[in-house]
Amino acid sequence: MRAVILISGRGSNMRALLEADLPVDIACVISNKPGAAGLDIAAAHGVATAVVDHRLHPDRAEFDAALAAEIDRHRPDLVILAGFMRVLTEAFVRRYENRLINIHPALLPAFPGLHTHARAIAAGVKLHGCTVHFVTPEVDAGPIIAQAAVPVLPDDTPERLAARVLRQEHRVFPLAVRWLAEGRVRLGEDGTAAVIGVTGGDADHEALVSPNG
Ligand code: GRF
């Protein structure tokens, strides 16, 4: 499987993917921001990088067309949004239908959009987490492939909670990409995704209770 990773900044999820020894050829890492720290990390891993600067394009449609042209040069089977902070046009999403995935820092369908950690704390939820999902035209709403949950602790700040969630992002994103590479992710007619060959697991892990007092 060949993949292209799109980033906008730090690139820690991209790094987790590059270091997970996946059966995937990462053909290129593309950033919409010229100075993105993740570009240096990708280069240090020997991965080709490219920049498609959204500020050089007059509107979303033209930016997305330029981005698609760069992606298509690499003929990917999978396009991975790893902290890519631009909303994509419907035309772009349709072009990569069923081979475009994203990681979102919340347990979707709760908290789509931005500032998820602050919103989770403000809502008083006791469990929060992250979601790997297929991208559909509606933002943060596509079929869910995998999720990881963490407790929200009484003294959490958005930063502390973000760090706890991010550690799980770095586990669950490589797992999901591996399942995709192994052909184990099936999309249902009902808009859900299922992973083939995952067993029920261990009874000890049946529930994560928070607070656990
Ligand atoms: C992650 O929290 C990701 O879920 C969100 O943006 C952040 C990107 O972080 N979409 P990084 O660039 O992968 O370090």
JSON list of C-alpha atoms in Angstrom, two decimals, residues 4-185:
[
{"chain": "A", "resi": 4, "resn": "VAL", "atom": "CA", "xyz": [0.53, 10.20, 1.41]},
{"chain": "A", "resi": 5, "resn": "ILE", "atom": "CA", "xyz": [0.33, 12.04, 4.75]},
{"chain": "A", "resi": 6, "resn": "LEU", "atom": "CA", "xyz": [-1.01, 15.59, 4.98]},
{"chain": "A", "resi": 7, "resn": "ILE", "atom": "CA", "xyz": [0.04, 17.78, 7.91]},
{"chain": "A", "resi": 8, "resn": "SER", "atom": "CA", "xyz": [-0.16, 21.41, 9.00]},
{"chain": "A", "resi": 9, "resn": "GLY", "atom": "CA", "xyz": [2.20, 21.64, 11.96]},
{"chain": "A", "resi": 10, "resn": "ARG", "atom": "CA", "xyz": [3.96, 19.68, 14.67]},
{"chain": "A", "resi": 11, "resn": "GLY", "atom": "CA", "xyz": [3.60, 16.29, 13.01]},
{"chain": "A", "resi": 12, "resn": "SER", "atom": "CA", "xyz": [3.62, 14.04, 16.06]},
{"chain": "A", "resi": 13, "resn": "ASN", "atom": "CA", "xyz": [0.95, 11.76, 14.62]},
{"chain": "A", "resi": 14, "resn": "MET", "atom": "CA", "xyz": [2.86, 11.62, 11.34]},
{"chain": "A", "resi": 15, "resn": "ARG", "atom": "CA", "xyz": [5.96, 10.67, 13.32]},
{"chain": "A", "resi": 16, "resn": "ALA", "atom": "CA", "xyz": [4.07, 7.89, 15.09]},
{"chain": "A", "resi": 17, "resn": "LEU", "atom": "CA", "xyz": [3.03, 6.54, 11.68]},
{"chain": "A", "resi": 18, "resn": "LEU", "atom": "CA", "xyz": [6.56, 6.77, 10.27]},
{"chain": "A", "resi": 19, "resn": "GLU", "atom": "CA", "xyz": [8.00, 4.97, 13.30]},
{"chain": "A", "resi": 20, "resn": "ALA", "atom": "CA", "xyz": [5.37, 2.22, 13.54]},
{"chain": "A", "resi": 21, "resn": "ASP", "atom": "CA", "xyz": [7.01, -0.06, 10.99]},
{"chain": "A", "resi": 22, "resn": "LEU", "atom": "CA", "xyz": [3.79, -0.29, 8.99]},
{"chain": "A", "resi": 23, "resn": "PRO", "atom": "CA", "xyz": [3.45, -2.34, 5.80]},
{"chain": "A", "resi": 24, "resn": "VAL", "atom": "CA", "xyz": [2.90, 0.95, 4.00]},
{"chain": "A", "resi": 25, "resn": "ASP", "atom": "CA", "xyz": [5.13, 2.95, 1.67]},
{"chain": "A", "resi": 26, "resn": "ILE", "atom": "CA", "xyz": [4.83, 6.58, 2.77]},
{"chain": "A", "resi": 27, "resn": "ALA", "atom": "CA", "xyz": [5.44, 8.23, -0.60]},
{"chain": "A", "resi": 28, "resn": "CYS", "atom": "CA", "xyz": [5.29, 11.85, 0.56]},
{"chain": "A", "resi": 29, "resn": "VAL", "atom": "CA", "xyz": [4.40, 14.14, 3.45]},
{"chain": "A", "resi": 30, "resn": "ILE", "atom": "CA", "xyz": [2.62, 17.29, 2.26]},
{"chain": "A", "resi": 31, "resn": "SER", "atom": "CA", "xyz": [2.07, 20.40, 4.37]},
{"chain": "A", "resi": 32, "resn": "ASN", "atom": "CA", "xyz": [-0.11, 23.41, 3.64]},
{"chain": "A", "resi": 33, "resn": "LYS", "atom": "CA", "xyz": [2.23, 25.46, 5.86]},
{"chain": "A", "resi": 34, "resn": "PRO", "atom": "CA", "xyz": [5.81, 26.06, 4.65]},
{"chain": "A", "resi": 35, "resn": "GLY", "atom": "CA", "xyz": [7.36, 26.14, 8.12]},
{"chain": "A", "resi": 36, "resn": "ALA", "atom": "CA", "xyz": [5.61, 23.08, 9.59]},
{"chain": "A", "resi": 37, "resn": "ALA", "atom": "CA", "xyz": [7.88, 21.31, 12.08]},
{"chain": "A", "resi": 38, "resn": "GLY", "atom": "CA", "xyz": [6.66, 17.96, 10.82]},
{"chain": "A", "resi": 39, "resn": "LEU", "atom": "CA", "xyz": [8.38, 18.53, 7.46]},
{"chain": "A", "resi": 40, "resn": "ASP", "atom": "CA", "xyz": [11.79, 18.35, 9.14]},
{"chain": "A", "resi": 41, "resn": "ILE", "atom": "CA", "xyz": [10.80, 15.18, 10.99]},
{"chain": "A", "resi": 42, "resn": "ALA", "atom": "CA", "xyz": [9.67, 13.57, 7.72]},
{"chain": "A", "resi": 43, "resn": "ALA", "atom": "CA", "xyz": [12.90, 14.57, 5.97]},
{"chain": "A", "resi": 44, "resn": "ALA", "atom": "CA", "xyz": [14.92, 13.15, 8.89]},
{"chain": "A", "resi": 45, "resn": "HIS", "atom": "CA", "xyz": [13.08, 9.86, 8.30]},
{"chain": "A", "resi": 46, "resn": "GLY", "atom": "CA", "xyz": [14.07, 9.94, 4.65]},
{"chain": "A", "resi": 47, "resn": "VAL", "atom": "CA", "xyz": [10.54, 10.66, 3.44]},
{"chain": "A", "resi": 48, "resn": "ALA", "atom": "CA", "xyz": [9.92, 13.05, 0.52]},
{"chain": "A", "resi": 49, "resn": "THR", "atom": "CA", "xyz": [8.17, 16.28, 1.48]},
{"chain": "A", "resi": 50, "resn": "ALA", "atom": "CA", "xyz": [6.21, 18.91, -0.39]},
{"chain": "A", "resi": 51, "resn": "VAL", "atom": "CA", "xyz": [4.42, 22.15, 0.47]},
{"chain": "A", "resi": 52, "resn": "VAL", "atom": "CA", "xyz": [1.17, 23.32, -1.07]},
{"chain": "A", "resi": 53, "resn": "ASP", "atom": "CA", "xyz": [0.71, 26.71, 0.59]},
{"chain": "A", "resi": 54, "resn": "HIS", "atom": "CA", "xyz": [-2.98, 27.53, 0.92]},
{"chain": "A", "resi": 55, "resn": "ARG", "atom": "CA", "xyz": [-2.17, 31.25, 1.08]},
{"chain": "A", "resi": 56, "resn": "LEU", "atom": "CA", "xyz": [-0.99, 31.18, -2.52]},
{"chain": "A", "resi": 57, "resn": "HIS", "atom": "CA", "xyz": [-4.41, 30.07, -3.78]},
{"chain": "A", "resi": 58, "resn": "PRO", "atom": "CA", "xyz": [-7.39, 32.42, -4.06]},
{"chain": "A", "resi": 59, "resn": "ASP", "atom": "CA", "xyz": [-10.02, 30.01, -2.76]},
{"chain": "A", "resi": 60, "resn": "ARG", "atom": "CA", "xyz": [-10.59, 26.55, -1.35]},
{"chain": "A", "resi": 61, "resn": "ALA", "atom": "CA", "xyz": [-11.39, 25.01, -4.72]},
{"chain": "A", "resi": 62, "resn": "GLU", "atom": "CA", "xyz": [-8.10, 26.13, -6.26]},
{"chain": "A", "resi": 63, "resn": "PHE", "atom": "CA", "xyz": [-6.10, 25.12, -3.21]},
{"chain": "A", "resi": 64, "resn": "ASP", "atom": "CA", "xyz": [-7.72, 21.70, -3.15]},
{"chain": "A", "resi": 65, "resn": "ALA", "atom": "CA", "xyz": [-7.04, 21.23, -6.89]},
{"chain": "A", "resi": 66, "resn": "ALA", "atom": "CA", "xyz": [-3.35, 22.06, -6.36]},
{"chain": "A", "resi": 67, "resn": "LEU", "atom": "CA", "xyz": [-3.23, 19.74, -3.36]},
{"chain": "A", "resi": 68, "resn": "ALA", "atom": "CA", "xyz": [-4.86, 16.92, -5.33]},
{"chain": "A", "resi": 69, "resn": "ALA", "atom": "CA", "xyz": [-2.36, 17.40, -8.17]},
{"chain": "A", "resi": 70, "resn": "GLU", "atom": "CA", "xyz": [0.53, 17.00, -5.74]},
{"chain": "A", "resi": 71, "resn": "ILE", "atom": "CA", "xyz": [-1.08, 13.99, -4.04]},
{"chain": "A", "resi": 72, "resn": "ASP", "atom": "CA", "xyz": [-1.84, 12.26, -7.35]},
{"chain": "A", "resi": 73, "resn": "ARG", "atom": "CA", "xyz": [1.80, 12.45, -8.45]},
{"chain": "A", "resi": 74, "resn": "HIS", "atom": "CA", "xyz": [2.43, 9.80, -5.79]},
{"chain": "A", "resi": 75, "resn": "ARG", "atom": "CA", "xyz": [-0.50, 7.53, -6.79]},
{"chain": "A", "resi": 76, "resn": "PRO", "atom": "CA", "xyz": [-1.51, 6.74, -3.20]},
{"chain": "A", "resi": 77, "resn": "ASP", "atom": "CA", "xyz": [-3.96, 4.06, -2.14]},
{"chain": "A", "resi": 78, "resn": "LEU", "atom": "CA", "xyz": [-4.50, 5.97, 1.09]},
{"chain": "A", "resi": 79, "resn": "VAL", "atom": "CA", "xyz": [-4.43, 9.68, 1.97]},
{"chain": "A", "resi": 80, "resn": "ILE", "atom": "CA", "xyz": [-3.89, 10.29, 5.68]},
{"chain": "A", "resi": 81, "resn": "LEU", "atom": "CA", "xyz": [-4.84, 13.57, 7.36]},
{"chain": "A", "resi": 82, "resn": "ALA", "atom": "CA", "xyz": [-2.56, 13.80, 10.41]},
{"chain": "A", "resi": 83, "resn": "GLY", "atom": "CA", "xyz": [-3.19, 17.17, 11.98]},
{"chain": "A", "resi": 84, "resn": "PHE", "atom": "CA", "xyz": [-4.16, 18.72, 8.66]},
{"chain": "A", "resi": 85, "resn": "MET", "atom": "CA", "xyz": [-6.03, 21.85, 9.66]},
{"chain": "A", "resi": 86, "resn": "ARG", "atom": "CA", "xyz": [-7.86, 22.85, 6.46]},
{"chain": "A", "resi": 87, "resn": "VAL", "atom": "CA", "xyz": [-11.48, 22.07, 5.68]},
{"chain": "A", "resi": 88, "resn": "LEU", "atom": "CA", "xyz": [-11.58, 20.26, 2.34]},
{"chain": "A", "resi": 89, "resn": "THR", "atom": "CA", "xyz": [-14.09, 20.80, -0.46]},
{"chain": "A", "resi": 90, "resn": "GLU", "atom": "CA", "xyz": [-16.66, 18.16, -1.31]},
{"chain": "A", "resi": 91, "resn": "ALA", "atom": "CA", "xyz": [-14.96, 17.66, -4.71]},
{"chain": "A", "resi": 92, "resn": "PHE", "atom": "CA", "xyz": [-11.67, 16.83, -2.98]},
{"chain": "A", "resi": 93, "resn": "VAL", "atom": "CA", "xyz": [-13.30, 14.47, -0.50]},
{"chain": "A", "resi": 94, "resn": "ARG", "atom": "CA", "xyz": [-15.20, 12.66, -3.28]},
{"chain": "A", "resi": 95, "resn": "ARG", "atom": "CA", "xyz": [-11.99, 12.26, -5.32]},
{"chain": "A", "resi": 96, "resn": "TYR", "atom": "CA", "xyz": [-10.46, 10.24, -2.46]},
{"chain": "A", "resi": 97, "resn": "GLU", "atom": "CA", "xyz": [-13.66, 8.57, -1.30]},
{"chain": "A", "resi": 98, "resn": "ASN", "atom": "CA", "xyz": [-12.98, 5.54, 0.94]},
{"chain": "A", "resi": 99, "resn": "ARG", "atom": "CA", "xyz": [-9.23, 6.15, 0.89]},
{"chain": "A", "resi": 100, "resn": "LEU", "atom": "CA", "xyz": [-9.09, 9.38, 2.91]},
{"chain": "A", "resi": 101, "resn": "ILE", "atom": "CA", "xyz": [-8.79, 9.10, 6.71]},
{"chain": "A", "resi": 102, "resn": "ASN", "atom": "CA", "xyz": [-8.38, 11.56, 9.56]},
{"chain": "A", "resi": 103, "resn": "ILE", "atom": "CA", "xyz": [-7.61, 11.55, 13.26]},
{"chain": "A", "resi": 104, "resn": "HIS", "atom": "CA", "xyz": [-9.83, 13.74, 15.42]},
{"chain": "A", "resi": 105, "resn": "PRO", "atom": "CA", "xyz": [-9.07, 14.54, 19.06]},
{"chain": "A", "resi": 106, "resn": "ALA", "atom": "CA", "xyz": [-12.47, 13.61, 20.52]},
{"chain": "A", "resi": 107, "resn": "LEU", "atom": "CA", "xyz": [-14.79, 10.64, 20.77]},
{"chain": "A", "resi": 108, "resn": "LEU", "atom": "CA", "xyz": [-16.91, 11.39, 17.71]},
{"chain": "A", "resi": 109, "resn": "PRO", "atom": "CA", "xyz": [-19.75, 12.10, 17.20]},
{"chain": "A", "resi": 110, "resn": "ALA", "atom": "CA", "xyz": [-19.13, 14.15, 20.36]},
{"chain": "A", "resi": 111, "resn": "PHE", "atom": "CA", "xyz": [-17.15, 17.36, 19.87]},
{"chain": "A", "resi": 112, "resn": "PRO", "atom": "CA", "xyz": [-16.55, 17.67, 16.14]},
{"chain": "A", "resi": 113, "resn": "GLY", "atom": "CA", "xyz": [-14.63, 20.80, 15.13]},
{"chain": "A", "resi": 114, "resn": "LEU", "atom": "CA", "xyz": [-12.03, 22.76, 17.08]},
{"chain": "A", "resi": 115, "resn": "HIS", "atom": "CA", "xyz": [-11.07, 23.19, 20.77]},
{"chain": "A", "resi": 116, "resn": "THR", "atom": "CA", "xyz": [-12.28, 19.71, 21.62]},
{"chain": "A", "resi": 117, "resn": "HIS", "atom": "CA", "xyz": [-10.41, 19.38, 24.92]},
{"chain": "A", "resi": 118, "resn": "ALA", "atom": "CA", "xyz": [-11.68, 22.67, 26.38]},
{"chain": "A", "resi": 119, "resn": "ARG", "atom": "CA", "xyz": [-15.20, 21.80, 25.23]},
{"chain": "A", "resi": 120, "resn": "ALA", "atom": "CA", "xyz": [-15.01, 18.33, 26.80]},
{"chain": "A", "resi": 121, "resn": "ILE", "atom": "CA", "xyz": [-13.94, 19.84, 30.14]},
{"chain": "A", "resi": 122, "resn": "ALA", "atom": "CA", "xyz": [-16.65, 22.52, 29.93]},
{"chain": "A", "resi": 123, "resn": "ALA", "atom": "CA", "xyz": [-19.28, 19.85, 29.22]},
{"chain": "A", "resi": 124, "resn": "GLY", "atom": "CA", "xyz": [-18.21, 17.85, 32.27]},
{"chain": "A", "resi": 125, "resn": "VAL", "atom": "CA", "xyz": [-17.75, 14.59, 30.38]},
{"chain": "A", "resi": 126, "resn": "LYS", "atom": "CA", "xyz": [-15.79, 11.98, 32.30]},
{"chain": "A", "resi": 127, "resn": "LEU", "atom": "CA", "xyz": [-14.41, 10.16, 29.26]},
{"chain": "A", "resi": 128, "resn": "HIS", "atom": "CA", "xyz": [-12.79, 11.78, 26.24]},
{"chain": "A", "resi": 129, "resn": "GLY", "atom": "CA", "xyz": [-10.48, 10.49, 23.55]},
{"chain": "A", "resi": 130, "resn": "CYS", "atom": "CA", "xyz": [-9.72, 10.30, 19.88]},
{"chain": "A", "resi": 131, "resn": "THR", "atom": "CA", "xyz": [-11.19, 8.86, 16.71]},
{"chain": "A", "resi": 132, "resn": "VAL", "atom": "CA", "xyz": [-9.75, 7.61, 13.43]},
{"chain": "A", "resi": 133, "resn": "HIS", "atom": "CA", "xyz": [-12.39, 7.88, 10.72]},
{"chain": "A", "resi": 134, "resn": "PHE", "atom": "CA", "xyz": [-12.97, 7.98, 7.00]},
{"chain": "A", "resi": 135, "resn": "VAL", "atom": "CA", "xyz": [-13.46, 11.50, 5.72]},
{"chain": "A", "resi": 136, "resn": "THR", "atom": "CA", "xyz": [-16.81, 12.41, 4.19]},
{"chain": "A", "resi": 137, "resn": "PRO", "atom": "CA", "xyz": [-17.97, 15.86, 3.03]},
{"chain": "A", "resi": 138, "resn": "GLU", "atom": "CA", "xyz": [-19.50, 16.65, 6.44]},
{"chain": "A", "resi": 139, "resn": "VAL", "atom": "CA", "xyz": [-16.60, 17.61, 8.73]},
{"chain": "A", "resi": 140, "resn": "ASP", "atom": "CA", "xyz": [-15.67, 15.01, 11.39]},
{"chain": "A", "resi": 141, "resn": "ALA", "atom": "CA", "xyz": [-18.64, 12.80, 10.57]},
{"chain": "A", "resi": 142, "resn": "GLY", "atom": "CA", "xyz": [-17.36, 9.86, 8.48]},
{"chain": "A", "resi": 143, "resn": "PRO", "atom": "CA", "xyz": [-17.37, 6.14, 9.34]},
{"chain": "A", "resi": 144, "resn": "ILE", "atom": "CA", "xyz": [-15.40, 5.42, 12.52]},
{"chain": "A", "resi": 145, "resn": "ILE", "atom": "CA", "xyz": [-12.52, 2.93, 12.25]},
{"chain": "A", "resi": 146, "resn": "ALA", "atom": "CA", "xyz": [-11.07, 3.09, 15.77]},
{"chain": "A", "resi": 147, "resn": "GLN", "atom": "CA", "xyz": [-11.31, 5.08, 18.98]},
{"chain": "A", "resi": 148, "resn": "ALA", "atom": "CA", "xyz": [-9.37, 5.33, 22.23]},
{"chain": "A", "resi": 149, "resn": "ALA", "atom": "CA", "xyz": [-10.80, 6.73, 25.45]},
{"chain": "A", "resi": 150, "resn": "VAL", "atom": "CA", "xyz": [-9.09, 8.41, 28.37]},
{"chain": "A", "resi": 151, "resn": "PRO", "atom": "CA", "xyz": [-10.49, 9.69, 31.68]},
{"chain": "A", "resi": 152, "resn": "VAL", "atom": "CA", "xyz": [-11.08, 13.39, 32.19]},
{"chain": "A", "resi": 153, "resn": "LEU", "atom": "CA", "xyz": [-9.55, 14.16, 35.59]},
{"chain": "A", "resi": 154, "resn": "PRO", "atom": "CA", "xyz": [-10.86, 16.74, 38.08]},
{"chain": "A", "resi": 155, "resn": "ASP", "atom": "CA", "xyz": [-7.84, 19.03, 37.79]},
{"chain": "A", "resi": 156, "resn": "ASP", "atom": "CA", "xyz": [-7.50, 18.79, 34.03]},
{"chain": "A", "resi": 157, "resn": "THR", "atom": "CA", "xyz": [-6.63, 21.75, 31.88]},
{"chain": "A", "resi": 158, "resn": "PRO", "atom": "CA", "xyz": [-7.15, 21.55, 28.11]},
{"chain": "A", "resi": 159, "resn": "GLU", "atom": "CA", "xyz": [-3.36, 21.12, 27.77]},
{"chain": "A", "resi": 160, "resn": "ARG", "atom": "CA", "xyz": [-3.14, 18.21, 30.23]},
{"chain": "A", "resi": 161, "resn": "LEU", "atom": "CA", "xyz": [-6.11, 16.51, 28.67]},
{"chain": "A", "resi": 162, "resn": "ALA", "atom": "CA", "xyz": [-4.71, 17.10, 25.17]},
{"chain": "A", "resi": 163, "resn": "ALA", "atom": "CA", "xyz": [-1.44, 15.43, 26.16]},
{"chain": "A", "resi": 164, "resn": "ARG", "atom": "CA", "xyz": [-3.28, 12.40, 27.56]},
{"chain": "A", "resi": 165, "resn": "VAL", "atom": "CA", "xyz": [-5.38, 12.09, 24.40]},
{"chain": "A", "resi": 166, "resn": "LEU", "atom": "CA", "xyz": [-2.35, 12.60, 22.14]},
{"chain": "A", "resi": 167, "resn": "ARG", "atom": "CA", "xyz": [-0.58, 9.59, 23.67]},
{"chain": "A", "resi": 168, "resn": "GLN", "atom": "CA", "xyz": [-3.57, 7.50, 22.59]},
{"chain": "A", "resi": 169, "resn": "GLU", "atom": "CA", "xyz": [-3.66, 9.12, 19.14]},
{"chain": "A", "resi": 170, "resn": "HIS", "atom": "CA", "xyz": [-0.13, 7.84, 18.66]},
{"chain": "A", "resi": 171, "resn": "ARG", "atom": "CA", "xyz": [-1.31, 4.29, 19.46]},
{"chain": "A", "resi": 172, "resn": "VAL", "atom": "CA", "xyz": [-4.60, 4.15, 17.65]},
{"chain": "A", "resi": 173, "resn": "PHE", "atom": "CA", "xyz": [-3.64, 5.87, 14.38]},
{"chain": "A", "resi": 174, "resn": "PRO", "atom": "CA", "xyz": [-0.88, 3.39, 13.44]},
{"chain": "A", "resi": 175, "resn": "LEU", "atom": "CA", "xyz": [-3.21, 0.53, 14.44]},
{"chain": "A", "resi": 176, "resn": "ALA", "atom": "CA", "xyz": [-5.95, 1.78, 12.14]},
{"chain": "A", "resi": 177, "resn": "VAL", "atom": "CA", "xyz": [-3.55, 2.32, 9.23]},
{"chain": "A", "resi": 178, "resn": "ARG", "atom": "CA", "xyz": [-2.19, -1.20, 9.73]},
{"chain": "A", "resi": 179, "resn": "TRP", "atom": "CA", "xyz": [-5.73, -2.63, 9.59]},
{"chain": "A", "resi": 180, "resn": "LEU", "atom": "CA", "xyz": [-6.37, -0.69, 6.38]},
{"chain": "A", "resi": 181, "resn": "ALA", "atom": "CA", "xyz": [-3.11, -1.92, 4.85]},
{"chain": "A", "resi": 182, "resn": "GLU", "atom": "CA", "xyz": [-4.06, -5.48, 5.78]},
{"chain": "A", "resi": 183, "resn": "GLY", "atom": "CA", "xyz": [-7.43, -5.06, 4.03]},
{"chain": "A", "resi": 184, "resn": "ARG", "atom": "CA", "xyz": [-9.30, -5.62, 7.26]},
{"chain": "A", "resi": 185, "resn": "VAL", "atom": "CA", "xyz": [-11.52, -2.52, 7.26]}
]
